[in-house]
PDB file of N, CA and C in Angstrom:
ATOM      1  N   MET A  16      21.439  15.111  -9.441  1.00  0.00           N
ATOM      2  CA  MET A  16      20.373  15.600  -9.949  1.00  0.00           C
ATOM      3  C   MET A  16      18.951  14.419  -9.497  1.00  0.00           C
ATOM      4  N   LYS A  17      18.183  15.064  -9.020  1.00  0.00           N
ATOM      5  CA  LYS A  17      17.339  14.200  -8.204  1.00  0.00           C
ATOM      6  C   LYS A  17      16.124  13.813  -9.602  1.00  0.00           C
ATOM      7  N   ALA A  18      15.921  12.212  -9.639  1.00  0.00           N
ATOM      8  CA  ALA A  18      15.241  11.582 -10.915  1.00  0.00           C
ATOM      9  C   ALA A  18      14.182  10.506 -10.122  1.00  0.00           C
ATOM     10  N   TRP A  19      13.540   9.911 -11.108  1.00  0.00           N
ATOM     11  CA  TRP A  19      13.143   8.526 -10.371  1.00  0.00           C
ATOM     12  C   TRP A  19      13.366   7.254 -11.929  1.00  0.00           C
ATOM     13  N   THR A  20      13.121   6.590 -11.117  1.00  0.00           N
ATOM     14  CA  THR A  20      13.123   5.181 -12.047  1.00  0.00           C
ATOM     15  C   THR A  20      12.516   3.889 -11.574  1.00  0.00           C
ATOM     16  N   ASP A  21      11.945   3.036 -12.230  1.00  0.00           N
ATOM     17  CA  ASP A  21      11.288   2.004 -11.781  1.00  0.00           C
ATOM     18  C   ASP A  21      11.919   0.478 -12.460  1.00  0.00           C
ATOM     19  N   TYR A  22      13.501   1.075 -12.485  1.00  0.00           N
ATOM     20  CA  TYR A  22      14.111  -0.056 -12.906  1.00  0.00           C
ATOM     21  C   TYR A  22      14.301  -1.312 -11.857  1.00  0.00           C
ATOM     22  N   PRO A  23      14.094  -2.634 -12.061  1.00  0.00           N
ATOM     23  CA  PRO A  23      14.568  -3.783 -11.023  1.00  0.00           C
ATOM     24  C   PRO A  23      16.188  -3.643 -10.697  1.00  0.00           C
ATOM     25  N   PHE A  24      16.439  -3.699  -9.362  1.00  0.00           N
ATOM     26  CA  PHE A  24      17.617  -4.171  -8.607  1.00  0.00           C
ATOM     27  C   PHE A  24      17.812  -5.269  -7.992  1.00  0.00           C
ATOM     28  N   THR A  25      18.035  -6.253  -8.330  1.00  0.00           N
ATOM     29  CA  THR A  25      18.223  -7.204  -7.991  1.00  0.00           C
ATOM     30  C   THR A  25      18.845  -7.386  -6.522  1.00  0.00           C
ATOM     31  N   TRP A  26      19.939  -6.480  -6.876  1.00  0.00           N
ATOM     32  CA  TRP A  26      20.594  -6.344  -4.874  1.00  0.00           C
ATOM     33  C   TRP A  26      19.623  -5.445  -3.918  1.00  0.00           C
ATOM     34  N   LEU A  27      18.651  -4.842  -4.631  1.00  0.00           N
ATOM     35  CA  LEU A  27      17.637  -4.401  -3.626  1.00  0.00           C
ATOM     36  C   LEU A  27      16.398  -5.446  -3.357  1.00  0.00           C
ATOM     37  N   GLY A  28      16.185  -6.443  -3.817  1.00  0.00           N
ATOM     38  CA  GLY A  28      15.096  -7.524  -4.020  1.00  0.00           C
ATOM     39  C   GLY A  28      14.469  -7.682  -5.093  1.00  0.00           C
ATOM     40  N   ASP A  29      14.440  -6.861  -5.640  1.00  0.00           N
ATOM     41  CA  ASP A  29      13.877  -6.757  -6.680  1.00  0.00           C
ATOM     42  C   ASP A  29      13.948  -8.306  -7.826  1.00  0.00           C
ATOM     43  N   ILE A  30      12.925  -8.509  -8.700  1.00  0.00           N
ATOM     44  CA  ILE A  30      13.024  -9.618  -9.372  1.00  0.00           C
ATOM     45  C   ILE A  30      13.408  -9.283 -10.758  1.00  0.00           C
ATOM     46  N   ALA A  31      14.595  -9.784 -11.455  1.00  0.00           N
ATOM     47  CA  ALA A  31      14.753  -9.243 -13.025  1.00  0.00           C
ATOM     48  C   ALA A  31      13.729  -9.221 -13.969  1.00  0.00           C
ATOM     49  N   PHE A  32      13.795  -8.550 -14.877  1.00  0.00           N
ATOM     50  CA  PHE A  32      12.195  -8.617 -15.389  1.00  0.00           C
ATOM     51  C   PHE A  32      10.721  -8.497 -15.175  1.00  0.00           C
ATOM     52  N   LYS A  33      10.645  -8.112 -13.703  1.00  0.00           N
ATOM     53  CA  LYS A  33       9.395  -7.845 -13.454  1.00  0.00           C
ATOM     54  C   LYS A  33       9.327  -6.529 -12.683  1.00  0.00           C
ATOM     55  N   GLU A  34       7.974  -5.999 -12.452  1.00  0.00           N
ATOM     56  CA  GLU A  34       7.746  -4.654 -12.282  1.00  0.00           C
ATOM     57  C   GLU A  34       8.337  -4.460 -10.990  1.00  0.00           C
ATOM     58  N   ALA A  35       9.060  -3.167 -10.689  1.00  0.00           N
ATOM     59  CA  ALA A  35       9.873  -2.728  -9.592  1.00  0.00           C
ATOM     60  C   ALA A  35       9.273  -1.663  -9.008  1.00  0.00           C
ATOM     61  N   PRO A  36       9.540  -1.160  -7.652  1.00  0.00           N
ATOM     62  CA  PRO A  36       8.672  -0.005  -7.279  1.00  0.00           C
ATOM     63  C   PRO A  36       9.672   1.050  -8.096  1.00  0.00           C
ATOM     64  N   ILE A  37       8.623   1.809  -7.842  1.00  0.00           N
ATOM     65  CA  ILE A  37       9.051   3.566  -8.575  1.00  0.00           C
ATOM     66  C   ILE A  37      10.215   3.843  -7.329  1.00  0.00           C
ATOM     67  N   ARG A  38      11.421   4.449  -7.601  1.00  0.00           N
ATOM     68  CA  ARG A  38      12.416   4.922  -6.882  1.00  0.00           C
ATOM     69  C   ARG A  38      13.020   6.149  -6.977  1.00  0.00           C
ATOM     70  N   GLU A  39      12.733   7.046  -6.188  1.00  0.00           N
ATOM     71  CA  GLU A  39      13.734   8.717  -6.243  1.00  0.00           C
ATOM     72  C   GLU A  39      15.211   7.984  -6.204  1.00  0.00           C
ATOM     73  N   VAL A  40      15.678   8.875  -7.210  1.00  0.00           N
ATOM     74  CA  VAL A  40      17.530   8.487  -7.297  1.00  0.00           C
ATOM     75  C   VAL A  40      17.763   9.924  -7.128  1.00  0.00           C
ATOM     76  N   GLU A  41      19.280   9.621  -7.357  1.00  0.00           N
ATOM     77  CA  GLU A  41      20.124  10.838  -7.771  1.00  0.00           C
ATOM     78  C   GLU A  41      21.032  10.295  -8.592  1.00  0.00           C
ATOM     79  N   VAL A  42      21.040  11.356  -9.814  1.00  0.00           N
ATOM     80  CA  VAL A  42      21.909  10.685 -10.766  1.00  0.00           C
ATOM     81  C   VAL A  42      23.516  11.676 -10.551  1.00  0.00           C
ATOM     82  N   VAL A  43      24.536  10.773 -10.499  1.00  0.00           N
ATOM     83  CA  VAL A  43      25.869  11.224 -10.232  1.00  0.00           C
ATOM     84  C   VAL A  43      26.565  11.717 -11.393  1.00  0.00           C
ATOM     85  N   SER A  44      26.372  10.905 -12.673  1.00  0.00           N
ATOM     86  CA  SER A  44      26.816  10.871 -13.937  1.00  0.00           C
ATOM     87  C   SER A  44      26.362  10.628 -14.875  1.00  0.00           C
ATOM     88  N   TYR A  45      26.474  11.150 -16.026  1.00  0.00           N
ATOM     89  CA  TYR A  45      26.214  10.962 -17.516  1.00  0.00           C
ATOM     90  C   TYR A  45      27.282  10.240 -18.029  1.00  0.00           C
ATOM     91  N   ASP A  46      27.362   9.071 -19.106  1.00  0.00           N
ATOM     92  CA  ASP A  46      28.412   8.823 -19.826  1.00  0.00           C
ATOM     93  C   ASP A  46      28.523   9.536 -21.400  1.00  0.00           C
ATOM     94  N   GLY A  47      27.502  10.129 -21.703  1.00  0.00           N
ATOM     95  CA  GLY A  47      27.548  10.905 -22.852  1.00  0.00           C
ATOM     96  C   GLY A  47      26.735  10.121 -23.884  1.00  0.00           C
ATOM     97  N   GLY A  48      26.353   8.824 -23.661  1.00  0.00           N
ATOM     98  CA  GLY A  48      26.104   7.595 -24.638  1.00  0.00           C
ATOM     99  C   GLY A  48      24.681   7.309 -24.020  1.00  0.00           C
ATOM    100  N   LYS A  49      24.562   5.822 -23.570  1.00  0.00           N
ATOM    101  CA  LYS A  49      23.153   5.062 -22.887  1.00  0.00           C
ATOM    102  C   LYS A  49      23.227   5.088 -21.538  1.00  0.00           C
ATOM    103  N   TYR A  50      24.277   5.294 -20.874  1.00  0.00           N
ATOM    104  CA  TYR A  50      24.303   4.933 -19.231  1.00  0.00           C
ATOM    105  C   TYR A  50      24.262   6.402 -18.135  1.00  0.00           C
ATOM    106  N   CYS A  51      23.697   6.286 -17.042  1.00  0.00           N
ATOM    107  CA  CYS A  51      23.754   7.250 -16.002  1.00  0.00           C
ATOM    108  C   CYS A  51      24.136   6.374 -14.988  1.00  0.00           C
ATOM    109  N   HIS A  52      25.271   6.892 -14.142  1.00  0.00           N
ATOM    110  CA  HIS A  52      25.130   6.352 -12.940  1.00  0.00           C
ATOM    111  C   HIS A  52      24.326   7.423 -11.847  1.00  0.00           C
ATOM    112  N   ILE A  53      24.123   6.279 -10.920  1.00  0.00           N
ATOM    113  CA  ILE A  53      22.714   7.038 -10.316  1.00  0.00           C
ATOM    114  C   ILE A  53      23.349   6.192  -8.380  1.00  0.00           C
ATOM    115  N   LYS A  54      22.834   6.740  -7.158  1.00  0.00           N
ATOM    116  CA  LYS A  54      22.714   6.633  -6.229  1.00  0.00           C
ATOM    117  C   LYS A  54      20.939   6.358  -5.910  1.00  0.00           C
ATOM    118  N   VAL A  55      20.564   4.969  -5.372  1.00  0.00           N
ATOM    119  CA  VAL A  55      19.345   4.903  -5.182  1.00  0.00           C
ATOM    120  C   VAL A  55      19.712   3.544  -3.872  1.00  0.00           C
ATOM    121  N   SER A  56      18.295   4.237  -2.757  1.00  0.00           N
ATOM    122  CA  SER A  56      18.253   3.639  -1.894  1.00  0.00           C
ATOM    123  C   SER A  56      19.745   2.802  -0.960  1.00  0.00           C
ATOM    124  N   GLY A  57      20.384   3.693  -1.190  1.00  0.00           N
ATOM    125  CA  GLY A  57      21.544   3.863  -0.041  1.00  0.00           C
ATOM    126  C   GLY A  57      23.313   2.829  -0.749  1.00  0.00           C
ATOM    127  N   GLY A  58      22.979   2.878  -2.113  1.00  0.00           N
ATOM    128  CA  GLY A  58      23.794   1.895  -2.974  1.00  0.00           C
ATOM    129  C   GLY A  58      23.706   2.985  -4.542  1.00  0.00           C
ATOM    130  N   GLU A  59      24.770   2.052  -5.428  1.00  0.00           N
ATOM    131  CA  GLU A  59      25.013   3.136  -6.571  1.00  0.00           C
ATOM    132  C   GLU A  59      25.121   1.815  -7.727  1.00  0.00           C
ATOM    133  N   ASP A  60      24.874   2.225  -9.055  1.00  0.00           N
ATOM    134  CA  ASP A  60      24.500   1.769  -9.920  1.00  0.00           C
ATOM    135  C   ASP A  60      24.543   2.527 -11.478  1.00  0.00           C
ATOM    136  N   SER A  61      24.530   1.561 -12.162  1.00  0.00           N
ATOM    137  CA  SER A  61      24.879   2.632 -13.760  1.00  0.00           C
ATOM    138  C   SER A  61      23.407   1.382 -14.459  1.00  0.00           C
ATOM    139  N   ILE A  62      22.646   2.364 -14.857  1.00  0.00           N
ATOM    140  CA  ILE A  62      21.355   2.071 -15.710  1.00  0.00           C
ATOM    141  C   ILE A  62      21.073   2.907 -16.961  1.00  0.00           C
ATOM    142  N   LYS A  63      20.369   2.475 -18.033  1.00  0.00           N
ATOM    143  CA  LYS A  63      20.112   2.876 -19.274  1.00  0.00           C
ATOM    144  C   LYS A  63      19.343   4.342 -18.942  1.00  0.00           C
ATOM    145  N   ARG A  64      20.244   5.292 -19.775  1.00  0.00           N
ATOM    146  CA  ARG A  64      19.340   6.773 -19.187  1.00  0.00           C
ATOM    147  C   ARG A  64      17.639   6.661 -19.683  1.00  0.00           C
ATOM    148  N   CYS A  65      17.341   5.704 -20.232  1.00  0.00           N
ATOM    149  CA  CYS A  65      15.713   5.842 -20.773  1.00  0.00           C
ATOM    150  C   CYS A  65      15.050   5.197 -19.581  1.00  0.00           C
ATOM    151  N   TYR A  66      15.729   4.845 -18.631  1.00  0.00           N
ATOM    152  CA  TYR A  66      15.136   4.382 -17.359  1.00  0.00           C
ATOM    153  C   TYR A  66      15.163   5.568 -16.224  1.00  0.00           C
ATOM    154  N   VAL A  67      15.861   6.494 -16.420  1.00  0.00           N
ATOM    155  CA  VAL A  67      15.907   7.520 -15.621  1.00  0.00           C
ATOM    156  C   VAL A  67      14.886   8.467 -15.875  1.00  0.00           C
ATOM    157  N   TYR A  68      13.882   9.073 -15.177  1.00  0.00           N
ATOM    158  CA  TYR A  68      12.240   9.480 -15.562  1.00  0.00           C
ATOM    159  C   TYR A  68      12.490  10.950 -14.686  1.00  0.00           C
ATOM    160  N   GLN A  69      11.768  11.814 -15.309  1.00  0.00           N
ATOM    161  CA  GLN A  69      12.093  13.327 -14.767  1.00  0.00           C
ATOM    162  C   GLN A  69      10.746  13.655 -13.598  1.00  0.00           C
ATOM    163  N   GLU A  70      10.023  12.638 -13.748  1.00  0.00           N
ATOM    164  CA  GLU A  70       9.508  12.502 -12.591  1.00  0.00           C
ATOM    165  C   GLU A  70       8.814  11.066 -12.078  1.00  0.00           C
ATOM    166  N   PRO A  71       8.127  11.212 -11.050  1.00  0.00           N
ATOM    167  CA  PRO A  71       7.809   9.583 -10.791  1.00  0.00           C
ATOM    168  C   PRO A  71       6.888   8.586 -11.439  1.00  0.00           C
ATOM    169  N   GLY A  72       7.001   7.682 -12.056  1.00  0.00           N
ATOM    170  CA  GLY A  72       5.957   7.040 -13.103  1.00  0.00           C
ATOM    171  C   GLY A  72       6.516   5.730 -13.716  1.00  0.00           C
ATOM    172  N   ARG A  73       5.617   5.455 -14.149  1.00  0.00           N
ATOM    173  CA  ARG A  73       5.994   4.483 -15.096  1.00  0.00           C
ATOM    174  C   ARG A  73       6.869   4.447 -16.688  1.00  0.00           C
ATOM    175  N   CYS A  74       7.538   3.452 -17.043  1.00  0.00           N
ATOM    176  CA  CYS A  74       8.365   3.671 -18.411  1.00  0.00           C
ATOM    177  C   CYS A  74       7.387   3.781 -19.366  1.00  0.00           C
ATOM    178  N   GLY A  75       7.294   4.827 -20.120  1.00  0.00           N
ATOM    179  CA  GLY A  75       6.244   4.877 -20.940  1.00  0.00           C
ATOM    180  C   GLY A  75       5.448   5.503 -20.717  1.00  0.00           C
ATOM    181  N   ALA A  76       4.660   5.926 -18.994  1.00  0.00           N
ATOM    182  CA  ALA A  76       4.243   6.887 -19.149  1.00  0.00           C
ATOM    183  C   ALA A  76       4.691   8.147 -18.831  1.00  0.00           C
ATOM    184  N   VAL A  77       5.764   8.315 -18.127  1.00  0.00           N
ATOM    185  CA  VAL A  77       6.435   9.427 -17.738  1.00  0.00           C
ATOM    186  C   VAL A  77       7.985  10.012 -18.957  1.00  0.00           C
ATOM    187  N   LYS A  78       8.261  10.926 -19.050  1.00  0.00           N
ATOM    188  CA  LYS A  78       9.454  11.312 -19.837  1.00  0.00           C
ATOM    189  C   LYS A  78      10.798  11.133 -19.184  1.00  0.00           C
ATOM    190  N   PRO A  79      11.520  10.282 -19.973  1.00  0.00           N
ATOM    191  CA  PRO A  79      13.032  10.532 -19.211  1.00  0.00           C
ATOM    192  C   PRO A  79      13.789  11.733 -19.081  1.00  0.00           C
ATOM    193  N   LEU A  80      14.897  11.720 -18.717  1.00  0.00           N
ATOM    194  CA  LEU A  80      15.928  13.112 -18.425  1.00  0.00           C
ATOM    195  C   LEU A  80      16.187  13.393 -20.017  1.00  0.00           C
ATOM    196  N   THR A  81      16.043  14.682 -20.583  1.00  0.00           N
ATOM    197  CA  THR A  81      16.307  15.235 -21.669  1.00  0.00           C
ATOM    198  C   THR A  81      17.953  15.187 -21.810  1.00  0.00           C
ATOM    199  N   ASP A  82      18.653  15.160 -23.101  1.00  0.00           N
ATOM    200  CA  ASP A  82      20.089  15.557 -23.409  1.00  0.00           C
ATOM    201  C   ASP A  82      20.508  16.835 -22.659  1.00  0.00           C
ATOM    202  N   ARG A  83      19.645  17.698 -22.779  1.00  0.00           N
ATOM    203  CA  ARG A  83      19.492  19.200 -21.830  1.00  0.00           C
ATOM    204  C   ARG A  83      19.990  18.739 -20.558  1.00  0.00           C
ATOM    205  N   GLN A  84      18.866  18.302 -19.921  1.00  0.00           N
ATOM    206  CA  GLN A  84      19.109  18.006 -18.357  1.00  0.00           C
ATOM    207  C   GLN A  84      20.495  17.078 -18.058  1.00  0.00           C
ATOM    208  N   LEU A  85      20.673  16.293 -18.740  1.00  0.00           N
ATOM    209  CA  LEU A  85      21.755  15.341 -18.588  1.00  0.00           C
ATOM    210  C   LEU A  85      23.341  15.923 -18.627  1.00  0.00           C
ATOM    211  N   LYS A  86      23.067  17.298 -19.640  1.00  0.00           N
ATOM    212  CA  LYS A  86      24.543  17.708 -20.011  1.00  0.00           C
ATOM    213  C   LYS A  86      24.502  18.702 -18.796  1.00  0.00           C
ATOM    214  N   GLU A  87      23.896  19.225 -17.864  1.00  0.00           N
ATOM    215  CA  GLU A  87      24.014  19.840 -16.926  1.00  0.00           C
ATOM    216  C   GLU A  87      24.788  18.959 -15.982  1.00  0.00           C
ATOM    217  N   LEU A  88      24.834  17.990 -16.069  1.00  0.00           N
ATOM    218  CA  LEU A  88      25.772  16.928 -14.769  1.00  0.00           C
ATOM    219  C   LEU A  88      27.087  17.403 -15.106  1.00  0.00           C
ATOM    220  N   LYS A  89      27.733  17.724 -16.279  1.00  0.00           N
ATOM    221  CA  LYS A  89      28.903  17.800 -16.838  1.00  0.00           C
ATOM    222  C   LYS A  89      29.870  19.093 -15.926  1.00  0.00           C
TER     223      LYS A  89
END
């Protein structure tokens, strides 16, 4: 599932706790709780679902993926 995040990935050169670029991601799976496993810029990671958005934008300015959208992954 295509989505976006502005989460900082130190392995991509971002600085932890600082504003990172908005990136398109592919959501691979959801653990049913807090975390989504994603593919981003040639790598993979797990991040909290609240940082995975329905459209490009910043945390608080755009909506995260809904439960309904995440259930479609299963």
